[in-house]
Each structure stands twice: as structure tokens, then as C-alpha cells.
Amino acid sequence: MEEIKRLPESELEIMQIIWKKSAPVSRVDIEQALQETHPLAPTTILTLLTRLCEKGFLSLKKEGRSNLYEPLITEKEYLAAESRSFLDRVFHGSVASFATALCDSGVTKEELEELRRLLEEGGL
């Protein structure tokens, strides 16, 4: 599989909306979802959608006068790639360094216990 590119915040926000909705998704669907956080002009949304298509994150299907978008990369795939990239960039790939920083970050004992349980079950 090709390396998944890191998305800028604005494009990631569009993808998060698309991942939450049932595909296919229209620009209007995205515009309505953005009303809750911060509205964007329709032309800005279209520009972001075009970029996401060019980067291989979305497919575009024309239906009448509407463009419908479907994700080509799942949220799980993106999060896995971003997590690996973060681990490599910040901790030079060291899981032990990451775990030490996580323990020093103020996470609760319950959160650490949940993480331990997930690791033991292979649920990550």
C-alpha cells in the first residue's frame, strides 16, 4: 500500500465529517456539518474536496448536477499511519520512549490500565 500523506487540519476536518457519515457524501452534507463548528464558504469546501481527491483520499462521482464523495482511505488506516509517523518523528520510533512520556503526561491509572488491557488483548 502507498504511503498515506499527512493531512492539514482543514482537510482532516473534512475527512472526519465524511468518515462519520454514510457514503456517498455531498458538499451540502459537509457544509451542514461544518455549521456546528465553523462555517466555510462553499467554494472553500469544494477546493478542499478537490485536494482530497487529488491526494487519493476521496473518489468523486457525478450524479446529475451534484458531486458525491466517498472515502478511499478508512479512518482506521489514516490513524494508524499518523500514529506511526508521530512515533517516528517525535520518539525516533521508540515505543518505550513514548510509553515513558505517556506515563509522565498525567494520564490516569485507569487510562493506563485500559491501554494495558488493549495491548494484552491485541485490540490495537
Coordinates of C-alpha atoms in Angstrom, one line a residue:
M1 CA 0.0 0.0 0.0
E2 CA 1.2 3.5 -0.8
E3 CA 2.3 5.8 2.0
I4 CA -0.6 7.8 3.4
K5 CA 0.1 11.5 3.3
R6 CA -0.4 13.7 6.4
L7 CA -3.4 16.0 6.0
P8 CA -3.5 19.7 7.0
E9 CA -6.0 20.4 9.7
S10 CA -8.7 21.8 7.3
E11 CA -8.6 18.7 5.1
L12 CA -8.6 16.4 8.1
E13 CA -11.7 18.1 9.4
I14 CA -13.5 17.4 6.1
M15 CA -12.3 13.7 6.1
Q16 CA -13.6 13.3 9.7
I17 CA -17.0 14.5 8.6
I18 CA -17.0 12.1 5.7
W19 CA -15.9 9.2 7.8
K20 CA -18.8 9.8 10.2
K21 CA -21.4 10.0 7.5
S22 CA -22.8 7.3 5.3
A23 CA -21.1 7.4 1.9
P24 CA -21.6 9.0 -0.6
V25 CA -21.4 12.5 0.8
S26 CA -22.2 15.7 -0.9
R27 CA -20.7 19.2 -0.4
V28 CA -24.0 20.3 1.1
D29 CA -23.7 17.5 3.7
I30 CA -20.3 18.7 4.7
E31 CA -21.4 22.3 4.7
Q32 CA -24.2 21.5 7.1
A33 CA -21.9 19.5 9.4
L34 CA -19.4 22.4 9.5
Q35 CA -22.2 24.8 10.6
E36 CA -21.7 23.3 14.1
T37 CA -18.0 24.0 14.4
H38 CA -17.1 26.8 11.9
P39 CA -18.8 27.6 8.7
L40 CA -16.8 27.6 5.5
A41 CA -17.7 29.1 2.1
P42 CA -19.0 26.5 -0.4
T43 CA -16.1 27.4 -2.7
T44 CA -13.6 26.7 0.1
I45 CA -15.2 23.3 0.8
L46 CA -15.1 22.5 -2.9
T47 CA -11.4 23.4 -3.0
L48 CA -10.7 21.1 0.0
L49 CA -12.6 18.3 -1.6
T50 CA -10.7 18.7 -4.8
R51 CA -7.4 18.5 -3.0
L52 CA -8.6 15.4 -1.1
C53 CA -9.5 13.7 -4.4
E54 CA -6.1 14.7 -5.9
K55 CA -4.3 13.2 -2.9
G56 CA -6.2 9.9 -3.2
F57 CA -8.3 10.2 -0.1
L58 CA -11.6 10.6 -1.9
S59 CA -13.3 9.4 -5.0
L60 CA -15.7 11.7 -6.9
K61 CA -18.9 10.5 -8.6
K62 CA -21.1 13.0 -10.5
E63 CA -24.8 12.4 -10.1
G64 CA -26.8 14.9 -12.1
R65 CA -25.6 18.4 -11.0
S66 CA -24.2 17.0 -7.7
N67 CA -20.8 15.7 -6.9
L68 CA -20.7 12.8 -4.4
Y69 CA -17.6 11.8 -2.5
E70 CA -16.6 8.5 -1.0
P71 CA -13.5 7.8 1.2
L72 CA -10.8 5.7 -0.4
I73 CA -8.9 5.5 2.9
T74 CA -10.6 4.5 6.1
E75 CA -10.2 6.4 9.3
K76 CA -8.5 3.4 10.9
E77 CA -5.9 3.4 8.1
Y78 CA -5.3 7.1 8.4
L79 CA -4.9 6.9 12.2
A80 CA -2.5 4.0 12.0
A81 CA -0.3 5.9 9.5
E82 CA -0.4 9.1 11.6
S83 CA 0.4 7.2 14.8
R84 CA 3.4 5.6 13.2
S85 CA 4.5 8.9 11.7
F86 CA 4.2 10.6 15.1
L87 CA 6.1 7.8 16.9
D88 CA 8.9 8.0 14.3
R89 CA 9.1 11.8 14.3
V90 CA 8.8 12.6 18.0
F91 CA 10.2 9.4 19.6
H92 CA 12.5 8.2 16.8
G93 CA 10.4 5.1 16.6
S94 CA 10.8 4.1 20.3
V95 CA 7.7 2.8 21.8
A96 CA 9.4 2.7 25.2
S97 CA 10.1 6.5 25.0
F98 CA 6.5 7.1 24.0
A99 CA 5.3 5.0 26.9
T100 CA 7.5 6.9 29.4
A101 CA 6.2 10.2 28.1
L102 CA 2.7 8.9 28.3
C103 CA 3.1 7.9 31.9
D104 CA 4.6 11.3 32.7
S105 CA 1.8 13.2 30.9
G106 CA -0.8 12.9 33.6
V107 CA -2.9 10.1 32.2
T108 CA -4.9 8.4 34.9
K109 CA -4.2 5.0 36.3
E110 CA -7.5 3.8 34.8
E111 CA -6.4 5.0 31.4
L112 CA -3.1 3.2 31.7
E113 CA -4.9 0.1 32.8
E114 CA -7.2 0.3 29.8
L115 CA -4.2 0.6 27.5
R116 CA -2.6 -2.4 29.1
R117 CA -5.8 -4.4 28.7
L118 CA -6.0 -3.4 25.0
L119 CA -2.4 -4.4 24.4
E120 CA -2.9 -7.8 26.1
E121 CA -6.0 -8.5 24.0
G122 CA -4.3 -7.4 20.8
G123 CA -7.1 -5.0 20.3
L124 CA -4.9 -2.3 18.9

